[in-house]
mmCIF file of C-alpha atoms in Angstrom:
data_model
loop_
_atom_site.group_PDB
_atom_site.id
_atom_site.type_symbol
_atom_site.label_atom_id
_atom_site.label_comp_id
_atom_site.label_asym_id
_atom_site.label_seq_id
_atom_site.Cartn_x
_atom_site.Cartn_y
_atom_site.Cartn_z
ATOM 1 C CA MET A 1 39.495 -10.160 -12.934
ATOM 2 C CA SER A 2 38.795 -12.701 -15.615
ATOM 3 C CA ASP A 3 39.071 -15.525 -13.196
ATOM 4 C CA GLN A 4 35.855 -14.427 -11.506
ATOM 5 C CA ALA A 5 32.878 -16.813 -11.848
ATOM 6 C CA ILE A 6 29.763 -14.915 -13.057
ATOM 7 C CA LEU A 7 26.163 -15.740 -13.020
ATOM 8 C CA VAL A 8 23.847 -13.975 -15.542
ATOM 9 C CA ALA A 9 20.299 -14.741 -14.617
ATOM 10 C CA GLY A 10 18.029 -14.211 -17.516
ATOM 11 C CA GLY A 11 21.095 -14.702 -19.836
ATOM 12 C CA GLY A 12 18.872 -16.033 -22.693
ATOM 13 C CA GLY A 13 17.080 -12.568 -22.787
ATOM 14 C CA PHE A 14 17.781 -9.546 -24.815
ATOM 15 C CA ILE A 15 20.022 -7.635 -22.175
ATOM 16 C CA GLY A 16 21.349 -10.864 -20.700
ATOM 17 C CA GLY A 17 22.480 -12.140 -24.091
ATOM 18 C CA HIS A 18 24.437 -8.676 -24.709
ATOM 19 C CA LEU A 19 25.985 -8.843 -21.217
ATOM 20 C CA VAL A 20 27.290 -12.415 -21.589
ATOM 21 C CA LYS A 21 28.730 -11.535 -25.063
ATOM 22 C CA ASN A 22 30.461 -8.518 -23.485
ATOM 23 C CA LEU A 23 31.758 -10.515 -20.713
ATOM 24 C CA ARG A 24 33.386 -12.979 -23.011
ATOM 25 C CA GLU A 25 34.949 -10.251 -25.095
ATOM 26 C CA ARG A 26 36.487 -8.886 -21.877
ATOM 27 C CA GLY A 27 38.113 -12.159 -21.097
ATOM 28 C CA PHE A 28 35.832 -13.752 -18.482
ATOM 29 C CA SER A 29 35.923 -17.544 -19.044
ATOM 30 C CA ARG A 30 33.811 -18.834 -16.186
ATOM 31 C CA ILE A 31 30.316 -17.651 -16.965
ATOM 32 C CA ARG A 32 27.233 -19.341 -15.972
ATOM 33 C CA CYS A 33 24.105 -18.438 -18.059
ATOM 34 C CA VAL A 34 20.551 -19.450 -16.655
ATOM 35 C CA ASP A 35 17.142 -18.696 -18.239
ATOM 36 C CA ILE A 36 13.684 -20.390 -18.141
ATOM 37 C CA LYS A 37 13.306 -20.384 -21.993
ATOM 38 C CA PRO A 38 14.296 -23.497 -24.124
ATOM 39 C CA PHE A 39 17.783 -22.866 -25.709
ATOM 40 C CA ASP A 40 16.237 -22.465 -29.066
ATOM 41 C CA GLU A 41 14.514 -19.319 -27.780
ATOM 42 C CA TRP A 42 17.506 -17.648 -26.321
ATOM 43 C CA TYR A 43 18.379 -14.510 -27.907
ATOM 44 C CA GLN A 44 22.048 -15.144 -28.235
ATOM 45 C CA VAL A 45 23.780 -18.580 -27.207
ATOM 46 C CA PHE A 46 27.452 -19.049 -26.520
ATOM 47 C CA ASP A 47 28.939 -22.650 -26.793
ATOM 48 C CA ASP A 48 31.831 -21.659 -24.412
ATOM 49 C CA VAL A 49 29.509 -20.620 -21.712
ATOM 50 C CA GLU A 50 27.812 -22.920 -18.985
ATOM 51 C CA ASN A 51 24.200 -22.498 -20.323
ATOM 52 C CA ILE A 52 21.333 -23.904 -17.979
ATOM 53 C CA GLN A 53 17.603 -24.000 -18.644
ATOM 54 C CA ALA A 54 15.995 -23.517 -15.243
ATOM 55 C CA ASP A 55 13.136 -21.828 -13.614
ATOM 56 C CA LEU A 56 14.772 -19.405 -11.079
ATOM 57 C CA LYS A 57 11.321 -18.769 -9.406
ATOM 58 C CA LYS A 58 12.295 -22.064 -7.587
ATOM 59 C CA ALA A 59 14.690 -21.755 -4.823
ATOM 60 C CA ASP A 60 16.646 -24.898 -5.378
ATOM 61 C CA ASN A 61 17.493 -23.804 -8.865
ATOM 62 C CA CYS A 62 18.772 -20.511 -7.324
ATOM 63 C CA HIS A 63 21.083 -22.419 -4.981
ATOM 64 C CA VAL A 64 22.457 -24.593 -8.020
ATOM 65 C CA ALA A 65 22.929 -21.424 -10.083
ATOM 66 C CA CYS A 66 24.926 -19.452 -7.302
ATOM 67 C CA ASP A 67 27.089 -22.240 -6.314
ATOM 68 C CA GLY A 68 30.748 -21.160 -6.730
ATOM 69 C CA ILE A 69 29.729 -17.829 -8.092
ATOM 70 C CA GLY A 70 31.504 -14.402 -7.295
ATOM 71 C CA GLU A 71 29.119 -11.890 -8.998
ATOM 72 C CA VAL A 72 25.416 -12.308 -9.793
ATOM 73 C CA TYR A 73 23.717 -10.234 -12.401
ATOM 74 C CA ASN A 74 19.894 -10.598 -12.012
ATOM 75 C CA LEU A 75 18.300 -9.825 -15.165
ATOM 76 C CA ALA A 76 15.596 -12.411 -14.929
ATOM 77 C CA ALA A 77 12.071 -11.436 -15.004
ATOM 78 C CA ASP A 78 8.666 -12.234 -16.813
ATOM 79 C CA MET A 79 8.262 -9.015 -18.817
ATOM 80 C CA GLY A 80 7.794 -7.206 -22.035
ATOM 81 C CA GLY A 81 6.636 -4.017 -23.642
ATOM 82 C CA MET A 82 3.424 -1.956 -22.433
ATOM 83 C CA GLY A 83 1.085 -4.327 -24.226
ATOM 84 C CA PHE A 84 2.373 -7.294 -22.069
ATOM 85 C CA ILE A 85 3.001 -5.632 -18.576
ATOM 86 C CA GLU A 86 -0.466 -4.039 -18.651
ATOM 87 C CA ASN A 87 -2.269 -7.279 -19.363
ATOM 88 C CA ASN A 88 -0.132 -9.716 -17.213
ATOM 89 C CA LYS A 89 0.337 -8.040 -13.781
ATOM 90 C CA ALA A 90 0.276 -11.300 -11.859
ATOM 91 C CA LEU A 91 2.943 -12.984 -14.105
ATOM 92 C CA CYS A 92 5.019 -9.689 -13.584
ATOM 93 C CA MET A 93 4.642 -9.867 -9.927
ATOM 94 C CA LEU A 94 5.698 -13.537 -9.608
ATOM 95 C CA SER A 95 9.141 -12.411 -10.692
ATOM 96 C CA VAL A 96 9.476 -11.345 -6.930
ATOM 97 C CA LEU A 97 10.234 -15.066 -6.409
ATOM 98 C CA ILE A 98 13.262 -14.989 -8.495
ATOM 99 C CA ASN A 99 15.076 -12.021 -6.821
ATOM 100 C CA THR A 100 14.025 -13.253 -3.257
ATOM 101 C CA HIS A 101 15.419 -16.794 -3.937
ATOM 102 C CA LEU A 102 18.547 -15.413 -5.717
ATOM 103 C CA LEU A 103 19.278 -12.989 -3.028
ATOM 104 C CA GLN A 104 19.035 -15.989 -0.395
ATOM 105 C CA ALA A 105 21.078 -18.200 -2.475
ATOM 106 C CA ALA A 106 23.769 -15.602 -3.192
ATOM 107 C CA ARG A 107 24.060 -14.826 0.578
ATOM 108 C CA GLU A 108 24.430 -18.526 1.422
ATOM 109 C CA ALA A 109 26.875 -19.011 -1.519
ATOM 110 C CA GLY A 110 28.913 -16.201 -0.277
ATOM 111 C CA VAL A 111 28.651 -14.041 -3.499
ATOM 112 C CA ASP A 112 30.936 -10.952 -3.612
ATOM 113 C CA ARG A 113 28.601 -8.760 -5.536
ATOM 114 C CA TYR A 114 24.854 -8.657 -6.679
ATOM 115 C CA PHE A 115 23.432 -6.661 -9.398
ATOM 116 C CA TYR A 116 19.662 -6.246 -9.646
ATOM 117 C CA ALA A 117 18.202 -4.903 -12.904
ATOM 118 C CA SER A 118 15.191 -2.519 -11.758
ATOM 119 C CA SER A 119 13.129 -0.294 -13.925
ATOM 120 C CA ALA A 120 11.780 3.168 -14.422
ATOM 121 C CA CYS A 121 8.353 1.576 -13.844
ATOM 122 C CA VAL A 122 9.086 1.976 -10.154
ATOM 123 C CA TYR A 123 8.374 5.809 -10.318
ATOM 124 C CA ASN A 124 5.303 7.547 -9.017
ATOM 125 C CA ALA A 125 2.662 7.739 -11.726
ATOM 126 C CA ASP A 126 1.690 11.265 -10.485
ATOM 127 C CA LYS A 127 5.062 12.539 -11.715
ATOM 128 C CA GLN A 128 4.391 11.026 -15.205
ATOM 129 C CA LYS A 129 0.951 12.588 -16.173
ATOM 130 C CA SER A 130 2.231 15.073 -18.569
ATOM 131 C CA GLU A 131 3.989 14.830 -21.898
ATOM 132 C CA ASP A 132 6.058 17.799 -20.805
ATOM 133 C CA VAL A 133 7.736 15.770 -18.149
ATOM 134 C CA VAL A 134 10.252 16.783 -15.614
ATOM 135 C CA PRO A 135 12.908 14.168 -15.728
ATOM 136 C CA LEU A 136 12.561 11.582 -13.035
ATOM 137 C CA ARG A 137 15.108 11.667 -10.228
ATOM 138 C CA GLU A 138 15.760 8.672 -8.017
ATOM 139 C CA GLU A 139 13.977 10.052 -5.089
ATOM 140 C CA ASP A 140 10.814 10.345 -7.254
ATOM 141 C CA ALA A 141 10.144 6.693 -6.617
ATOM 142 C CA TYR A 142 8.614 7.611 -3.216
ATOM 143 C CA PRO A 143 6.029 8.086 -1.882
ATOM 144 C CA ALA A 144 5.338 4.992 -3.839
ATOM 145 C CA MET A 145 2.798 4.692 -6.594
ATOM 146 C CA PRO A 146 4.673 2.584 -9.343
ATOM 147 C CA GLU A 147 3.294 0.884 -12.467
ATOM 148 C CA ASP A 148 0.801 -1.706 -11.307
ATOM 149 C CA GLY A 149 2.117 -5.061 -11.106
ATOM 150 C CA TYR A 150 5.513 -4.834 -12.757
ATOM 151 C CA GLY A 151 6.541 -1.630 -11.094
ATOM 152 C CA TRP A 152 5.469 -2.776 -7.736
ATOM 153 C CA GLU A 153 7.461 -6.137 -8.138
ATOM 154 C CA LYS A 154 10.620 -4.082 -9.209
ATOM 155 C CA LEU A 155 10.185 -1.475 -6.132
ATOM 156 C CA PHE A 156 9.737 -4.246 -3.816
ATOM 157 C CA SER A 157 12.791 -6.193 -5.048
ATOM 158 C CA GLU A 158 14.923 -2.993 -4.759
ATOM 159 C CA ARG A 159 13.966 -2.996 -1.042
ATOM 160 C CA MET A 160 14.917 -6.423 -0.712
ATOM 161 C CA CYS A 161 18.377 -5.850 -2.168
ATOM 162 C CA ARG A 162 18.797 -2.880 0.333
ATOM 163 C CA HIS A 163 17.811 -5.031 3.307
ATOM 164 C CA PHE A 164 20.100 -8.067 2.309
ATOM 165 C CA ARG A 165 22.952 -5.371 2.052
ATOM 166 C CA GLU A 166 22.037 -3.665 5.333
ATOM 167 C CA ASP A 167 21.126 -6.885 7.439
ATOM 168 C CA PHE A 168 23.371 -9.544 6.043
ATOM 169 C CA GLY A 169 26.294 -7.517 4.300
ATOM 170 C CA LEU A 170 25.649 -8.927 0.704
ATOM 171 C CA THR A 171 27.053 -6.137 -1.559
ATOM 172 C CA THR A 172 24.001 -5.133 -3.763
ATOM 173 C CA ARG A 173 23.734 -2.701 -6.566
ATOM 174 C CA VAL A 174 20.676 -1.624 -8.394
ATOM 175 C CA ALA A 175 20.054 0.245 -11.633
ATOM 176 C CA ARG A 176 16.715 1.467 -12.899
ATOM 177 C CA PHE A 177 16.573 0.937 -16.603
ATOM 178 C CA HIS A 178 14.903 3.219 -18.909
ATOM 179 C CA ASN A 179 13.596 1.632 -22.032
ATOM 180 C CA VAL A 180 16.639 -0.426 -23.400
ATOM 181 C CA TYR A 181 16.511 -1.316 -27.075
ATOM 182 C CA GLY A 182 18.871 -2.458 -29.733
ATOM 183 C CA PRO A 183 19.625 -5.654 -32.074
ATOM 184 C CA HIS A 184 18.857 -9.118 -30.816
ATOM 185 C CA GLY A 185 15.850 -8.079 -28.855
ATOM 186 C CA THR A 186 12.108 -8.966 -29.248
ATOM 187 C CA TRP A 187 10.571 -7.361 -32.324
ATOM 188 C CA GLU A 188 7.100 -9.136 -32.646
ATOM 189 C CA GLY A 189 4.651 -11.414 -30.708
ATOM 190 C CA GLY A 190 3.399 -8.886 -28.063
ATOM 191 C CA ARG A 191 6.399 -8.434 -25.754
ATOM 192 C CA GLU A 192 8.316 -5.997 -27.869
ATOM 193 C CA LYS A 193 8.786 -2.447 -26.800
ATOM 194 C CA ALA A 194 8.056 0.621 -28.802
ATOM 195 C CA PRO A 195 11.375 1.021 -30.725
ATOM 196 C CA ALA A 196 11.220 -2.553 -32.110
ATOM 197 C CA ALA A 197 7.478 -2.545 -32.653
ATOM 198 C CA ILE A 198 7.676 0.609 -34.616
ATOM 199 C CA CYS A 199 10.665 -0.794 -36.687
ATOM 200 C CA ARG A 200 8.676 -3.841 -37.490
ATOM 201 C CA LYS A 201 5.466 -1.871 -38.604
ATOM 202 C CA VAL A 202 7.608 0.488 -40.767
ATOM 203 C CA ILE A 203 9.435 -2.429 -42.417
ATOM 204 C CA ASN A 204 6.147 -4.359 -42.971
ATOM 205 C CA ALA A 205 4.652 -1.370 -44.574
ATOM 206 C CA LYS A 206 7.736 -0.692 -46.700
ATOM 207 C CA ILE A 207 8.092 -4.243 -47.960
ATOM 208 C CA ASN A 208 4.385 -4.786 -48.561
ATOM 209 C CA GLY A 209 3.735 -1.445 -50.164
ATOM 210 C CA LEU A 210 1.377 -0.217 -47.464
ATOM 211 C CA ASP A 211 0.810 3.432 -46.817
ATOM 212 C CA GLU A 212 0.012 3.502 -43.084
ATOM 213 C CA ILE A 213 0.956 1.973 -39.674
ATOM 214 C CA GLU A 214 -0.771 1.769 -36.295
ATOM 215 C CA ILE A 215 0.419 4.004 -33.522
ATOM 216 C CA TRP A 216 -0.586 3.264 -29.989
ATOM 217 C CA GLY A 217 -2.146 6.301 -28.336
ATOM 218 C CA ASP A 218 -2.128 9.705 -29.776
ATOM 219 C CA GLY A 219 1.618 9.609 -30.325
ATOM 220 C CA ARG A 220 2.313 12.592 -28.067
ATOM 221 C CA GLN A 221 3.430 10.419 -25.081
ATOM 222 C CA THR A 222 7.152 11.137 -24.237
ATOM 223 C CA ARG A 223 9.933 8.582 -23.430
ATOM 224 C CA SER A 224 13.715 8.118 -23.551
ATOM 225 C CA PHE A 225 15.400 5.136 -25.033
ATOM 226 C CA MET A 226 18.761 3.777 -24.040
ATOM 227 C CA TYR A 227 20.761 1.737 -26.672
ATOM 228 C CA ILE A 228 21.874 -1.577 -25.455
ATOM 229 C CA ASP A 229 25.739 -0.764 -25.441
ATOM 230 C CA ASP A 230 25.305 2.273 -22.980
ATOM 231 C CA CYS A 231 23.180 -0.357 -20.724
ATOM 232 C CA ILE A 232 25.962 -2.856 -20.665
ATOM 233 C CA LEU A 233 28.465 -0.363 -20.033
ATOM 234 C CA GLY A 234 26.431 1.194 -17.237
ATOM 235 C CA ILE A 235 25.802 -2.221 -15.574
ATOM 236 C CA ASP A 236 29.546 -2.729 -15.203
ATOM 237 C CA LYS A 237 30.158 0.698 -13.816
ATOM 238 C CA ILE A 238 27.381 0.437 -11.209
ATOM 239 C CA ILE A 239 28.048 -2.964 -9.973
ATOM 240 C CA HIS A 240 31.727 -2.100 -9.357
ATOM 241 C CA SER A 241 30.848 1.226 -7.780
ATOM 242 C CA ASP A 242 30.544 2.206 -4.238
ATOM 243 C CA ILE A 243 27.012 3.550 -4.769
ATOM 244 C CA THR A 244 24.432 1.698 -2.589
ATOM 245 C CA GLU A 245 21.386 3.625 -3.675
ATOM 246 C CA PRO A 246 19.464 2.720 -6.887
ATOM 247 C CA LEU A 247 20.660 4.789 -9.841
ATOM 248 C CA ASN A 248 18.878 5.707 -13.061
ATOM 249 C CA LEU A 249 20.242 3.942 -16.013
ATOM 250 C CA GLY A 250 18.826 5.549 -19.034
ATOM 251 C CA SER A 251 19.201 8.355 -21.718
ATOM 252 C CA ASP A 252 18.093 11.770 -21.150
ATOM 253 C CA GLU A 253 17.208 12.332 -24.765
ATOM 254 C CA LEU A 254 13.561 12.937 -24.772
ATOM 255 C CA THR A 255 11.278 12.071 -27.838
ATOM 256 C CA THR A 256 7.556 11.550 -28.602
ATOM 257 C CA ILE A 257 6.184 8.194 -29.842
ATOM 258 C CA LEU A 258 5.236 10.088 -32.957
ATOM 259 C CA GLY A 259 8.684 11.335 -33.251
ATOM 260 C CA LEU A 260 10.111 8.089 -32.921
ATOM 261 C CA ALA A 261 8.104 6.715 -35.687
ATOM 262 C CA GLU A 262 8.901 9.705 -37.944
ATOM 263 C CA MET A 263 12.585 8.813 -37.319
ATOM 264 C CA VAL A 264 12.204 5.276 -38.315
ATOM 265 C CA GLU A 265 10.259 6.266 -41.387
ATOM 266 C CA GLU A 266 13.217 8.759 -42.225
ATOM 267 C CA ILE A 267 15.743 5.751 -41.746
ATOM 268 C CA ALA A 268 13.555 3.599 -44.042
ATOM 269 C CA GLY A 269 12.989 6.067 -46.749
ATOM 270 C CA VAL A 270 9.308 6.062 -46.490
ATOM 271 C CA LYS A 271 6.535 8.551 -45.321
ATOM 272 C CA LEU A 272 3.455 6.858 -43.891
ATOM 273 C CA LYS A 273 0.130 7.735 -42.438
ATOM 274 C CA HIS A 274 -0.579 7.138 -38.935
ATOM 275 C CA ASN A 275 -3.627 5.360 -37.667
ATOM 276 C CA HIS A 276 -3.857 6.122 -33.873
ATOM 277 C CA ASN A 277 -5.292 3.175 -31.770
ATOM 278 C CA LEU A 278 -6.549 5.239 -28.802
ATOM 279 C CA SER A 279 -7.762 2.160 -26.887
ATOM 280 C CA ALA A 280 -4.333 0.319 -27.022
ATOM 281 C CA PRO A 281 -2.088 0.404 -23.832
ATOM 282 C CA LYS A 282 0.159 3.570 -23.953
ATOM 283 C CA GLY A 283 1.638 3.700 -20.463
ATOM 284 C CA VAL A 284 2.239 7.067 -18.765
ATOM 285 C CA ASN A 285 2.064 10.159 -20.700
ATOM 286 C CA GLY A 286 5.700 11.192 -19.939
ATOM 287 C CA ARG A 287 8.933 9.608 -18.753
ATOM 288 C CA ASN A 288 12.564 10.722 -19.005
ATOM 289 C CA SER A 289 15.690 9.926 -16.971
ATOM 290 C CA ASP A 290 17.271 12.550 -14.723
ATOM 291 C CA ASN A 291 21.012 11.586 -15.117
ATOM 292 C CA THR A 292 22.392 14.194 -12.476
ATOM 293 C CA LYS A 293 23.334 11.418 -9.987
ATOM 294 C CA ILE A 294 25.043 8.811 -12.156
ATOM 295 C CA THR A 295 27.046 11.745 -13.834
ATOM 296 C CA GLU A 296 28.027 12.935 -10.381
ATOM 297 C CA TYR A 297 28.785 9.570 -8.925
ATOM 298 C CA LEU A 298 30.384 7.970 -11.992
ATOM 299 C CA GLY A 299 31.412 10.690 -14.203
ATOM 300 C CA TRP A 300 29.508 9.017 -17.166
ATOM 301 C CA ALA A 301 26.049 8.784 -18.460
ATOM 302 C CA PRO A 302 24.317 7.127 -21.413
ATOM 303 C CA GLY A 303 25.132 9.085 -24.475
ATOM 304 C CA ILE A 304 24.463 7.182 -27.619
ATOM 305 C CA ARG A 305 22.327 9.185 -29.903
ATOM 306 C CA LEU A 306 18.758 7.897 -30.462
ATOM 307 C CA ARG A 307 19.231 8.076 -34.158
ATOM 308 C CA ASP A 308 22.383 6.120 -34.156
ATOM 309 C CA GLY A 309 20.972 3.394 -32.084
ATOM 310 C CA MET A 310 17.783 3.213 -34.060
ATOM 311 C CA GLU A 311 19.651 2.935 -37.516
ATOM 312 C CA LYS A 312 21.387 -0.147 -36.159
ATOM 313 C CA THR A 313 18.366 -1.597 -34.566
ATOM 314 C CA TYR A 314 16.271 -0.925 -37.844
ATOM 315 C CA ASP A 315 18.771 -2.769 -39.886
ATOM 316 C CA TRP A 316 18.810 -5.844 -37.599
ATOM 317 C CA ILE A 317 15.182 -6.151 -37.445
ATOM 318 C CA TYR A 318 14.808 -5.708 -41.320
ATOM 319 C CA ASP A 319 17.168 -8.624 -41.828
ATOM 320 C CA GLU A 320 15.281 -10.635 -39.283
ATOM 321 C CA TYR A 321 11.847 -9.843 -40.910
ATOM 322 C CA VAL A 322 13.179 -10.718 -44.164
ATOM 323 C CA LYS A 323 14.593 -13.836 -42.973
ATOM 324 C CA LYS A 324 11.207 -14.979 -41.489
ATOM 325 C CA TYR A 325 8.828 -13.546 -44.004
ATOM 326 C CA GLY A 326 10.511 -13.385 -47.398
ATOM 327 C CA LYS A 327 13.043 -11.953 -49.405
ATOM 328 C CA ALA A 328 12.909 -8.291 -50.411
ATOM 329 C CA SER A 329 15.363 -5.709 -51.874
ATOM 330 C CA LYS A 330 16.635 -3.243 -49.397
ATOM 331 C CA ALA A 331 16.438 0.290 -50.724
ATOM 332 C CA GLY A 332 16.858 3.699 -49.044
#
């Protein structure tokens, strides 16, 4: 298996970097890693991997990337947290070019298997209006009313994978990610997601002696968050399964944003006031993963506790914060 040539599209990103690291540790030696970002902006870089900086929205680059490849993992997309995707809908939609051109290139290159990273943002917004959310089942994506911009691109790209499988025989697998978090991710700058953003805010308050942090929305909105190790294991299980339909890949441990903030404060050993910014983007009111199908089909589902994952994430962001903004003694 380790002789298989693998392409990780978006390999300079958060999930892509962890996937490349995992593939190397499992003995794969022919890994091609492609990302649009300059190398010094990649989250993890491995010298024993073929690293290419290229824009995969361009068809020619996709054909070069897929040449001689056995498995494609398409994690490439222009995306970020809620603050980014609500204000950059056109940029998010343009990622459809990546999946379209990669599918065409993969078909022509005779690729064995093709994995597409979709998102829980494909789900019908009407089913996410209440904080007391019923976990989202795979069939809840239709009738379609996904997150505007980003969610529509993901849902369309899912259909592209389905039709390339049905019409051309390309083996495609799709996972709908639910809020992936962990070390080596974005933690500032506007593209970070809630777990990292809250860690940064709490760390900033702790180091600088502040007594409050800003929370987007009223804090009652509910989410589940999947630790990166569960995500990487799930990707491997799904791409090598016989399941042709999109599958949820997420934790079903539900929390409120306020509960997440209080958890991070407890990890940090501080208690802070919460300044609620009600005009900030907060996304849907409730979203959770229904793991019935993945458990039934694969005999497995993401299970790393949120508290355990957040402790590791907090520790990594703390170190990164201190490296960037100044030395501080870590206590508690």
